[in-house]
Coordinates of C-alpha atoms and ligand atoms in Angstrom, one line a residue:
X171 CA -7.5 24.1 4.4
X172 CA -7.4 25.3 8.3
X173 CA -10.8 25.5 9.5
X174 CA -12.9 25.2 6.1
X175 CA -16.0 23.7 7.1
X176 CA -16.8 21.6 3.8
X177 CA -13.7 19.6 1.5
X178 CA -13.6 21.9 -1.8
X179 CA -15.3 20.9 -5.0
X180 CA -12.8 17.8 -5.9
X181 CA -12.9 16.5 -2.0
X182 CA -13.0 12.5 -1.0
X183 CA -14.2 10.5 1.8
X184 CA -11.8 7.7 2.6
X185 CA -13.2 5.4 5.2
X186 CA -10.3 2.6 6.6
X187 CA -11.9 -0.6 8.1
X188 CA -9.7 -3.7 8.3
X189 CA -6.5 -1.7 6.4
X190 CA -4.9 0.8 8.7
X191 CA -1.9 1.3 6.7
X192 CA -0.7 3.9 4.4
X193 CA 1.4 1.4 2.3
X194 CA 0.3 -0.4 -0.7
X195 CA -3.2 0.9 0.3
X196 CA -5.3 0.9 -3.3
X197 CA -8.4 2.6 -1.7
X198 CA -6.3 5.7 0.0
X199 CA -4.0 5.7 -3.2
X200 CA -7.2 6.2 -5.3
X201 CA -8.2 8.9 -3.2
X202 CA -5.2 11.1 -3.0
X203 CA -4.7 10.8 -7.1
X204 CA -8.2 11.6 -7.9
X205 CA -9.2 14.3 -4.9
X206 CA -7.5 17.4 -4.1
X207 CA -8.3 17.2 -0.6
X208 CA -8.8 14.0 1.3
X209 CA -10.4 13.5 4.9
X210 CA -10.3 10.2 6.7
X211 CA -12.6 8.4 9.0
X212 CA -12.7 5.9 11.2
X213 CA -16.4 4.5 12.2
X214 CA -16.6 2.6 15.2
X215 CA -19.8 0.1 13.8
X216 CA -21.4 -1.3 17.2
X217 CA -25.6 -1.3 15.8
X218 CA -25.3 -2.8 12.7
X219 CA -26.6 -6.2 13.0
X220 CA -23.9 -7.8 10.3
X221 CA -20.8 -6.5 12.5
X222 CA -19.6 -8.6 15.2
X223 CA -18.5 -6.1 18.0
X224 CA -15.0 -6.3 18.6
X225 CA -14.2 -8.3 21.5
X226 CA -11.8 -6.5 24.6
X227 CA -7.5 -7.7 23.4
X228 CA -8.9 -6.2 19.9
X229 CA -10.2 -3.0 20.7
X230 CA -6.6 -2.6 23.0
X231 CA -4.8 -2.9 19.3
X232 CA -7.4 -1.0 17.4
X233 CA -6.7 1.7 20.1
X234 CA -3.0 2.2 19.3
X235 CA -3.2 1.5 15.6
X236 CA -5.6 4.5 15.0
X237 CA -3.3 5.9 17.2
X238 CA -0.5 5.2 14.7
X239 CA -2.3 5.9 11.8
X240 CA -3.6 8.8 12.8
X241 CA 0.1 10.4 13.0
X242 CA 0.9 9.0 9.6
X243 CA -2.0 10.5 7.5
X244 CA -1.1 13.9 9.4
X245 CA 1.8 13.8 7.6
X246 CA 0.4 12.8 4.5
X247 CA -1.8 16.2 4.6
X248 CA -5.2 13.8 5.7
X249 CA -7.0 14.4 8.7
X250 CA -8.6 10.9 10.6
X251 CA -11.9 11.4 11.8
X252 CA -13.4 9.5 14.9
X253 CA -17.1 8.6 14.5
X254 CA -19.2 5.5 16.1
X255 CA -22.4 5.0 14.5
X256 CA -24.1 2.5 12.2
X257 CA -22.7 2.5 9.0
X258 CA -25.5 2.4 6.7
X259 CA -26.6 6.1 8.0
X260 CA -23.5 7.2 9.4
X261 CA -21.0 6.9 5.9
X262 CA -23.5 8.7 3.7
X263 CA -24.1 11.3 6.5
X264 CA -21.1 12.1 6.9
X265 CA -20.0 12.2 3.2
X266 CA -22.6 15.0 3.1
X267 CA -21.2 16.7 5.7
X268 CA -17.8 16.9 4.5
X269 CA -19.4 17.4 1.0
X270 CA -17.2 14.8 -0.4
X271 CA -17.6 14.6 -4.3
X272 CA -16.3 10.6 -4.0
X273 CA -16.1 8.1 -1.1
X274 CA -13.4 5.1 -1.5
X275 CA -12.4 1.9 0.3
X276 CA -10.8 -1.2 0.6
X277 CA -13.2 -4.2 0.6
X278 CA -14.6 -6.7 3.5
X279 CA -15.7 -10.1 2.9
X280 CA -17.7 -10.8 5.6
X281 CA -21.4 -10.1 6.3
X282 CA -20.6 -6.8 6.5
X283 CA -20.2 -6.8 2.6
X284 CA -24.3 -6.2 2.8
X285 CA -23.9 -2.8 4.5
X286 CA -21.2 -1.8 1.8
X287 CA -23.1 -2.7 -0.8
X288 CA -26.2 -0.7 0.5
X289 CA -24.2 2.2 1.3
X290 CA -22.1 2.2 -2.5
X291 CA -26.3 2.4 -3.9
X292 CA -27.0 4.6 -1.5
X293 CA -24.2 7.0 -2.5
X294 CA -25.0 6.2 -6.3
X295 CA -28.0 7.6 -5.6
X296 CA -26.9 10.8 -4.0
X297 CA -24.7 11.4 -6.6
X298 CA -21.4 10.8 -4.4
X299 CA -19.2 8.3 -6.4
X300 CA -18.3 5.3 -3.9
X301 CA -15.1 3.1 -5.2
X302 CA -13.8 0.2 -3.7
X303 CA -10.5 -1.9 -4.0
X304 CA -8.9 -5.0 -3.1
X305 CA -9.0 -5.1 1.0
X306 CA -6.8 -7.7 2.7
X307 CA -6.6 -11.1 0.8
X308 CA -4.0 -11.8 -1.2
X309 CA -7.3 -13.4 -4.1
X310 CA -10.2 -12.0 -4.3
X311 CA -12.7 -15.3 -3.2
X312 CA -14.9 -15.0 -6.7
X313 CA -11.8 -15.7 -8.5
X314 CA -11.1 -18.9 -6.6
X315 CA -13.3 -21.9 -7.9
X316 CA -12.4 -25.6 -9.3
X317 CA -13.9 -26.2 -12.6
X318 CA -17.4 -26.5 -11.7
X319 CA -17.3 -23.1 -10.6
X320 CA -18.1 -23.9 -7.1
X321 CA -15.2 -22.7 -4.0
X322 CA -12.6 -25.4 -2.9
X323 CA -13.6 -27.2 0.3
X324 CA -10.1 -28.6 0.8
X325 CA -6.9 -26.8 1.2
X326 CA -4.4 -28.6 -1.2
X327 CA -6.5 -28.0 -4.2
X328 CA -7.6 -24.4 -3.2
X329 CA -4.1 -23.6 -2.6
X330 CA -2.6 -25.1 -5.7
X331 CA -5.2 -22.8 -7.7
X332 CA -4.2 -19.9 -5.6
X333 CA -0.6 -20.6 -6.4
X334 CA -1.6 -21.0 -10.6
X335 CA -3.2 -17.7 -10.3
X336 CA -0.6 -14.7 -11.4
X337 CA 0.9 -13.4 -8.6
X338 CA -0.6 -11.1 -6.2
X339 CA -0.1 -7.4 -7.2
X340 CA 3.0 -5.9 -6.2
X341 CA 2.6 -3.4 -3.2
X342 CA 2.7 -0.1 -4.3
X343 CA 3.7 2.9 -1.9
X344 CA 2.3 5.5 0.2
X345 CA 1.3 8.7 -1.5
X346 CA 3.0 11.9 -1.5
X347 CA 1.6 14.1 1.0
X348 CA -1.2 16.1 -0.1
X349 CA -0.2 20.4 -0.6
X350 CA -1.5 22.2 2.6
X351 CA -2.4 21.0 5.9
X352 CA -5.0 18.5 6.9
X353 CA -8.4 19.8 7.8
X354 CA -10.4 19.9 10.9
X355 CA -13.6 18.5 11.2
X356 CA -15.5 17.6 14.1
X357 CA -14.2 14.6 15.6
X358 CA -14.7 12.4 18.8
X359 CA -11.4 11.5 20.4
X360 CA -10.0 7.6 20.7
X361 CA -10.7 7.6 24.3
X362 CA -14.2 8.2 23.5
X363 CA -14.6 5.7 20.6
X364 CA -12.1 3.0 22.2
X365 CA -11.2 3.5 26.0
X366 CA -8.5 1.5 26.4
X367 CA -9.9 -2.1 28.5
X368 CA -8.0 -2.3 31.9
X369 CA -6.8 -5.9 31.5
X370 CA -3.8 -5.7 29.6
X371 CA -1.3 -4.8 31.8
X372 CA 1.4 -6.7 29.8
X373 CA 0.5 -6.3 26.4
X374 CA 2.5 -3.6 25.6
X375 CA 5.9 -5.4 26.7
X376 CA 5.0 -7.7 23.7
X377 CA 3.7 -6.0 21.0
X378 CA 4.0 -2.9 19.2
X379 CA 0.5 -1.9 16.8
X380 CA 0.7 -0.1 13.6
X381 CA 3.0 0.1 10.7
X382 CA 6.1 0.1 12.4
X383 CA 5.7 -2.6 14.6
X384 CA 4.7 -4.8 11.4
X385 CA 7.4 -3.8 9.4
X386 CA 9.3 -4.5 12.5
X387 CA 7.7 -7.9 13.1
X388 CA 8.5 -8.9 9.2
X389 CA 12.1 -7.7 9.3
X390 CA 12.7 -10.1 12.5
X391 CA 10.9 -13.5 11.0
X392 CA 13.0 -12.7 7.8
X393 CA 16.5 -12.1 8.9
X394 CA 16.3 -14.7 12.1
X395 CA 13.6 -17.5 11.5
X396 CA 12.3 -17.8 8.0
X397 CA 15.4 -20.9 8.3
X398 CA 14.0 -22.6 11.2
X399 CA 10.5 -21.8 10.5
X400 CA 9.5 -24.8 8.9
X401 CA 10.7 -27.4 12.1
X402 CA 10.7 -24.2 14.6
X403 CA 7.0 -23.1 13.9
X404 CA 5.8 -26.1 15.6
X405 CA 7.6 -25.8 19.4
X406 CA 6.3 -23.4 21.5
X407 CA 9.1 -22.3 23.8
X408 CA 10.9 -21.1 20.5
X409 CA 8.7 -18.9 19.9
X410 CA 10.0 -19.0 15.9
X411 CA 6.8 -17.8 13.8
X412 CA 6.4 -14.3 12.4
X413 CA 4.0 -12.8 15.3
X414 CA 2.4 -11.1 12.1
X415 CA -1.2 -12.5 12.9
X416 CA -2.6 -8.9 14.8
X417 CA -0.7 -6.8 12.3
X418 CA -2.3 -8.6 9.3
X419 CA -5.9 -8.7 11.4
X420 CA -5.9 -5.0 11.1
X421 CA -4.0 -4.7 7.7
X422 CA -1.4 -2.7 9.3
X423 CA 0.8 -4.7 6.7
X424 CA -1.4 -6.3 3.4
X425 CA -0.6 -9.7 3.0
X426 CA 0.8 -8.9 -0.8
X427 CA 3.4 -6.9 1.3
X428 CA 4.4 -10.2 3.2
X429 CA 3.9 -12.1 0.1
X430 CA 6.6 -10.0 -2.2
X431 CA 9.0 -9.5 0.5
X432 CA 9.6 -13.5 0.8
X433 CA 9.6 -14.0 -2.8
X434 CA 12.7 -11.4 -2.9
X435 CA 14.3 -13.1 -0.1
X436 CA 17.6 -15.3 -0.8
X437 CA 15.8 -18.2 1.4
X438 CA 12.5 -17.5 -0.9
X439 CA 12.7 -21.2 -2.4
X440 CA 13.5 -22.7 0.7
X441 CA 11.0 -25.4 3.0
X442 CA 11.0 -22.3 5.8
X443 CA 9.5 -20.3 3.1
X444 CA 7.4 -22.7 1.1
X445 CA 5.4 -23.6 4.4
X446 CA 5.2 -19.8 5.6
X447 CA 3.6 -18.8 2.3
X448 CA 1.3 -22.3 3.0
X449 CA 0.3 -20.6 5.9
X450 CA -0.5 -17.4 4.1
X451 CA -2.4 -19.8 2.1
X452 CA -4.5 -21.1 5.2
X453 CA -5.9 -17.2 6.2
X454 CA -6.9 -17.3 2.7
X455 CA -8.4 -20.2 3.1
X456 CA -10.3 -19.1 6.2
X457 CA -11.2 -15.9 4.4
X458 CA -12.9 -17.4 1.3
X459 CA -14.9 -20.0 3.4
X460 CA -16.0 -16.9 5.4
X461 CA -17.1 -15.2 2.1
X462 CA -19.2 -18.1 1.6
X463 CA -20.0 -18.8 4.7
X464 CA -20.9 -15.5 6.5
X465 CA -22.5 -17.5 9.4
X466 CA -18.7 -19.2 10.2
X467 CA -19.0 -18.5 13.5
X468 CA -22.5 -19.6 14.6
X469 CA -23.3 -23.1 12.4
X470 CA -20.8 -25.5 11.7
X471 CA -20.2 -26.7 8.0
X472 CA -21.1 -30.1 8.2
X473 CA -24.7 -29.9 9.2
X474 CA -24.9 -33.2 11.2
X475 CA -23.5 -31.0 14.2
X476 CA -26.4 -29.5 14.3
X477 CA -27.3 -32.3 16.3
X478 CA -24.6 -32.9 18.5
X479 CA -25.7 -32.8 22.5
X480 CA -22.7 -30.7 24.4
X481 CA -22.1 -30.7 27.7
X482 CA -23.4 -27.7 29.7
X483 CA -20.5 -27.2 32.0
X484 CA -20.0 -23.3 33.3
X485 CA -17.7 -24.8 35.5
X486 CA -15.4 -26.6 33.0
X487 CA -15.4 -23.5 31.5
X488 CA -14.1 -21.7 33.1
X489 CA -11.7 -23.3 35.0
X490 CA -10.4 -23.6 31.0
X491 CA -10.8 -19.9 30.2
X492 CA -8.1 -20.0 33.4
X493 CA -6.0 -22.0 32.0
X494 CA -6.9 -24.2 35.6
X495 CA -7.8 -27.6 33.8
X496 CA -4.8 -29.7 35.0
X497 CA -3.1 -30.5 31.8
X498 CA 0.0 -28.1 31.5
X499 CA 0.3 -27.5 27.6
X500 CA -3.4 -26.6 27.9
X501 CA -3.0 -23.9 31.0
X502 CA 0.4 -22.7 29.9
X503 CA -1.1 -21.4 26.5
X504 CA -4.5 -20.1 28.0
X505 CA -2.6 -18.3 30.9
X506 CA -0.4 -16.8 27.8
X507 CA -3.2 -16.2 26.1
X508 CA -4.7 -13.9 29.2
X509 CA -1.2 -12.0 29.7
X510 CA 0.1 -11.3 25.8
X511 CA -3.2 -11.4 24.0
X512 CA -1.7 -14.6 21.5
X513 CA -1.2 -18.0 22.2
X514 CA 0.9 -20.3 20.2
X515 CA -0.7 -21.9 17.4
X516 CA 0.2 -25.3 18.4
X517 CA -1.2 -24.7 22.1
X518 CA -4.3 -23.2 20.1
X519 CA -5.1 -26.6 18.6
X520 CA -4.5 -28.5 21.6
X521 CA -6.4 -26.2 24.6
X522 CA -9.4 -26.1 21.6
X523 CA -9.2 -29.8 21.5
X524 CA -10.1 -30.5 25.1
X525 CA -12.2 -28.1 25.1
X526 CA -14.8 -29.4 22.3
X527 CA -13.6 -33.4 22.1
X528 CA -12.6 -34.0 26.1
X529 CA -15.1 -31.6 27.5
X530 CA -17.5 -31.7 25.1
X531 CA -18.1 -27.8 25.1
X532 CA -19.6 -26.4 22.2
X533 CA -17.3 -25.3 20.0
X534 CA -18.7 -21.6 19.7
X535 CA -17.7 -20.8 23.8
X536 CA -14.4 -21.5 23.0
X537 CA -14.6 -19.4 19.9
X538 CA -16.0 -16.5 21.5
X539 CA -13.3 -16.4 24.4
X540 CA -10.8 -16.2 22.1
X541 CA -12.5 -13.7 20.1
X542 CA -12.4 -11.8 23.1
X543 CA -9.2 -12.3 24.5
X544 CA -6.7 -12.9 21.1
X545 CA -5.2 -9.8 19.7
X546 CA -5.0 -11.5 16.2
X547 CA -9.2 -12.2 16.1
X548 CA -10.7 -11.8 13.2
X549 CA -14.2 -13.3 12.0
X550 CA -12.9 -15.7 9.7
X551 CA -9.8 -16.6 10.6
X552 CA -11.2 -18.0 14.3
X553 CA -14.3 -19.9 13.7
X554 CA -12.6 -21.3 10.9
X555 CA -9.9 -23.3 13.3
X556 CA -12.4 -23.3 15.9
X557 CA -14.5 -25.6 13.3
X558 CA -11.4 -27.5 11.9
X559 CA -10.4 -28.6 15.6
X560 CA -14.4 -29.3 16.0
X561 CA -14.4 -31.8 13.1
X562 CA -17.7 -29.5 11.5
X563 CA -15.4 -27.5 9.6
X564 CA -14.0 -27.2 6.1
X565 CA -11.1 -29.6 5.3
X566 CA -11.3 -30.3 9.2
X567 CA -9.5 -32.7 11.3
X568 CA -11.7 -35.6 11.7
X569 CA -14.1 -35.6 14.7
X570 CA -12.2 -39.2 15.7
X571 CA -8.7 -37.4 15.5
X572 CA -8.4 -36.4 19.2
X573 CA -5.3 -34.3 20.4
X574 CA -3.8 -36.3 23.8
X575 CA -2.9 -32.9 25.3
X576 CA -0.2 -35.1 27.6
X577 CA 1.3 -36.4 24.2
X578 CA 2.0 -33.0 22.6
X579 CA 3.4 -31.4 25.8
X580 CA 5.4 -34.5 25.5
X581 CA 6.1 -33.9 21.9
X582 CA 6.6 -30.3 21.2
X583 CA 7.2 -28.9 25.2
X584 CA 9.9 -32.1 26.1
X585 CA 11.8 -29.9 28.4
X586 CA 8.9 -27.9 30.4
X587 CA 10.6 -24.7 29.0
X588 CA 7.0 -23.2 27.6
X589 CA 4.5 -25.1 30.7
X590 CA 7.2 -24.1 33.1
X591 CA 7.0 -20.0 31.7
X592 CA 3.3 -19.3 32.2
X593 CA 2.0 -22.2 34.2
X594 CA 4.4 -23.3 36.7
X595 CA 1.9 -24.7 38.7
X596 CA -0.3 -26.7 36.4
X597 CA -0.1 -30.0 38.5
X598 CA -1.5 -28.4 41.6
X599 CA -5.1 -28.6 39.4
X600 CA -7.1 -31.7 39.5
X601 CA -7.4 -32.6 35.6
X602 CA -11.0 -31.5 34.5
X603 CA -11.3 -34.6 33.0
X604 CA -9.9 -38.8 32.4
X605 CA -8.5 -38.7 29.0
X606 CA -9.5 -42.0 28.0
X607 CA -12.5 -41.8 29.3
X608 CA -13.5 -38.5 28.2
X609 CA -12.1 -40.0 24.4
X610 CA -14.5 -42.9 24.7
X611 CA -17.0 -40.1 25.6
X612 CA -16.4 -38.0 22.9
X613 CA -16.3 -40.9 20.1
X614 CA -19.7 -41.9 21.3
X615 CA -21.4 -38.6 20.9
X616 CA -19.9 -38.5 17.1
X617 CA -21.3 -42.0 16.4
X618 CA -24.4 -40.8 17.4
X619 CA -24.8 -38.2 14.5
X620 CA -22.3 -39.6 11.6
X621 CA -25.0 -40.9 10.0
X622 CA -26.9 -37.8 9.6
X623 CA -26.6 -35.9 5.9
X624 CA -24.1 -33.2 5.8
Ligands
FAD713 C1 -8.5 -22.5 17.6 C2 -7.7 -21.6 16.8 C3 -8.1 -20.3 16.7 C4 -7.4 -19.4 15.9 N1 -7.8 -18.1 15.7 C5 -7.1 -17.2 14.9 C6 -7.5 -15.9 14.7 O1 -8.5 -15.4 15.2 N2 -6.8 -15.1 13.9 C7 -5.6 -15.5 13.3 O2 -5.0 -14.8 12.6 N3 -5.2 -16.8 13.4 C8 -5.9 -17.7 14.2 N4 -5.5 -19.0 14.4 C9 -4.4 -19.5 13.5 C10 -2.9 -19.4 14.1 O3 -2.9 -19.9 15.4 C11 -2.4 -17.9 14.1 O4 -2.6 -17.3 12.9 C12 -0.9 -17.9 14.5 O5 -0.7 -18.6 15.7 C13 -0.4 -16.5 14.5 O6 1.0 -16.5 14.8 P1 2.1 -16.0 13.8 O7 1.6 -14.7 13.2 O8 3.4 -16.0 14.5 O9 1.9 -17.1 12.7 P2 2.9 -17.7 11.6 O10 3.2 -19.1 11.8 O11 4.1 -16.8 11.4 O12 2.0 -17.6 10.2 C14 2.0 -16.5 9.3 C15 0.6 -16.0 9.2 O13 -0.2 -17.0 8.5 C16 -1.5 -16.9 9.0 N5 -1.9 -18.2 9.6 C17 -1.1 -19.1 10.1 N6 -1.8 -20.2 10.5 C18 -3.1 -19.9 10.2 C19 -4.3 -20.6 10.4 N7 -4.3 -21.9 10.9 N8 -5.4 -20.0 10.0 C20 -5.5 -18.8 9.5 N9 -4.3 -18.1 9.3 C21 -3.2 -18.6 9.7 C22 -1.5 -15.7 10.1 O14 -2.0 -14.6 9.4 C23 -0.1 -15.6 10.5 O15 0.3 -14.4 10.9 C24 -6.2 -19.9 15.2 C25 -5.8 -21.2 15.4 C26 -6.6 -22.1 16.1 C27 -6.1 -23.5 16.3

């Protein structure tokens, strides 16, 4: 197509989101079978109010993903275009300058499902088709409900109806290229959309974005640790998890992918696997309370912590965002957190839990410094466990349940191996707070509003 200004008669807009992959990607598939030409874009969405701005470890990721992607369209005959703009204007604007005949993508289920929908009408209305596909659940949430019809608000149960459903789709393949070589419309370049935050210095000794790095990721959890997983996953210092969390946050890898190739796996019926696939399950889980619950991340599910009174404590804060409060598990993972952009799930639970029970900062600080610091943030999946650790949260851990953040270094870190790696000098801070007294504190505060409706 060189230099042709416009796609030809049959041409289609895809636009990628949340699924920068070219495997088992319905949305691209759709496009390349029904189009004769195919152009790509990639819309950085800052101004509309439903989208969440990325926060700094993401937009590091994004940045080499598109990166990534951007070389494997190329060779699928698909050029990747680089826009920033609000959707609502800038997707309809665009298909009209491309004069694309269709538009296709793969779905969101967060607020931002508003601007899609407007956009799909919009388009309707042009006379553009606009097609959309399963995006990066392995359920689509309106096909999750107990008998009443209304969504599970506890795990077991939602899971057990996930797992009675027919199995996800099997992942289908890329495309064959497309005849001819990929076009050449105007674009912005990735240092303009996404200039890479100066930060990271170490991220890239840990993690590799895009396709490759999933597939890489996957290959490693399932030939050395799907075994172990089930007593490993719990001890930081093993460090015996998948590390799958950033590539399935940008759906470099769709979870039906990561779903099919443990089922085919001779240890597919073991405990290692059973839990993995459980915590599959829990994403989900985040996912679908997200689709009903688009204000996850600013109101707590149980209403009565509405009323709680937090502490206003700059100070505490960030002595915690340092990973400077005096308890080692707690600065170890936070300090990990800062250098690789992840921090162990287990650490997760504990550094949230002194944040919000022993601190008594609101839940949402915490929330938004991991949104701006994990690589793996994604709108659900955070101020869902931010609200399970808070005790407002669905299926939550009760507000009374307090993590002793001595206790599970003692428990999960006995030999200092994971403290001793990223905070070696954790007892030279003065603990932000007494445990017990900070407990006592915190048990008070919940009395105080347990008797309000949920
Ligand atoms: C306070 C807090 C905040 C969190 N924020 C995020 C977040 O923003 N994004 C995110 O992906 N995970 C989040 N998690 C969940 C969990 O810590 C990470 O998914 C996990 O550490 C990623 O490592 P892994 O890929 O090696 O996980 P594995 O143990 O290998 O698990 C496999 C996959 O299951 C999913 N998963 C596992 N546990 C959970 C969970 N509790 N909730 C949702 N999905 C889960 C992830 O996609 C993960 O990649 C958070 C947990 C806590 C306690």
């Amino acid at each position: 197509m060189g230099t042709c200004p416009t796609l030809s008669a049959m041409g289609a807009l895809l636009w990628f989101r949340d699924d920068l992959r070219v495997q088992d990607n319905l949305a691209l598939l759709a496009a390349c079978e029904s189009a004769e030409e195919v152009v790509a874009v990639y819309l950085l969405d800052e101004h509309s109010p439903e989208i969440r701005p990325l926060g700094g470890a993401s937009k590091w990721w994004l940045h080499h993903s598109l990166k990534a992607l951007h070389a494997e369209l190329r060779a699928l005959g698909i050029q990747l275009i680089f826009r920033t703009g609000a959707a609502r204007e800038a997707i309809p604007a665009l298909a009209k300058e491309v004069q694309a005949s269709a538009v296709f993508w793969n779905r969101r289920y967060g607020a931002s499902r508003a601007i899609d929908a407007d956009i799909k009408q919009h388009l309707h209305h042009e006379g553009i088709q606009a097609s959309s596909f399963p995006g990066h659940l392995l359920f689509e949430p309106w096909n999750i409900a107990n008998k009443q019809g209304d969504p599970y608000k506890v795990f077991t149960p939602f899971w057990r109806a996930c797992r009675e459903q027919p199995a996800p789709a099997y992942p289908k393949d890329a495309p064959d290229p497309l005849g001819g070589t990929p076009s050449d419309f105007p674009t912005a370049s990735l240092d303009q959309i996404l200039p890479l935050p100066t930060w990271p210095h170490e991220f890239a000794q840990h993690w590799q974005p895009g396709a490759a790095g999933a597939y890489e990721a996957l290959e490693d959890f399932l030939d050395h640790t799907i075994d172990e997983y089930a007593d490993g996953r719990d001890v930081p210092a093993l460090g015996h998890t998948s590390k799958l969390s950033p590539h399935l946050r940008f759906g470099e890898i769709s979870p039906r992918e990561v779903w099919h190739a443990v089922a085919e796996h001779p240890a597919h019926d073991s405990e290692g696997a059973r839990v993995f696939l459980s915590e599959l399950g829990w994403r989900e889980f985040a996912w679908h309370t997200l689709y009903r619950h688009p204000d996850l991340a600013t109101r707590g599910l149980d209403r009565r912590f509405d009323a709680m009174v937090w502490e206003h404590d700059p100070e505490g804060l960030t002595l915690w965002q340092q990973g400077k409060t005096g308890f080692g598990l707690v600065d170890a993972g936070l300090r990990e957190l800062w250098r690789t952009g992840t921090m162990h799930n287990r650490v997760r639970m504990a550094a949230a839990s002194l944040l919000v029970k022993n601190m008594m900062i609101d839940w949402r600080l915490g929330e938004q410094w991991f949104w701006d610091t994990l690589l793996d943030a994604d709108e659900a999946s955070n101020p869902f466990n931010w609200q399970w650790v808070a005790g407002c949260g669905a299926d939550a851990s009760p507000y009374f349940r307090i993590f002793n953040p001595e206790t599970q270094q003692k428990k999960f870190d006995a030999n200092g191996k994971y403290v001793n790696r990223w905070a070696p000098d954790w007892m030279a801070h003065t603990p932000v707070v007494d445990l017990r007294e900070s407990r006592a504190r915190a048990l008070t505060a919940f009395d105080a509003i347990k008797g309000l409706p949920r």
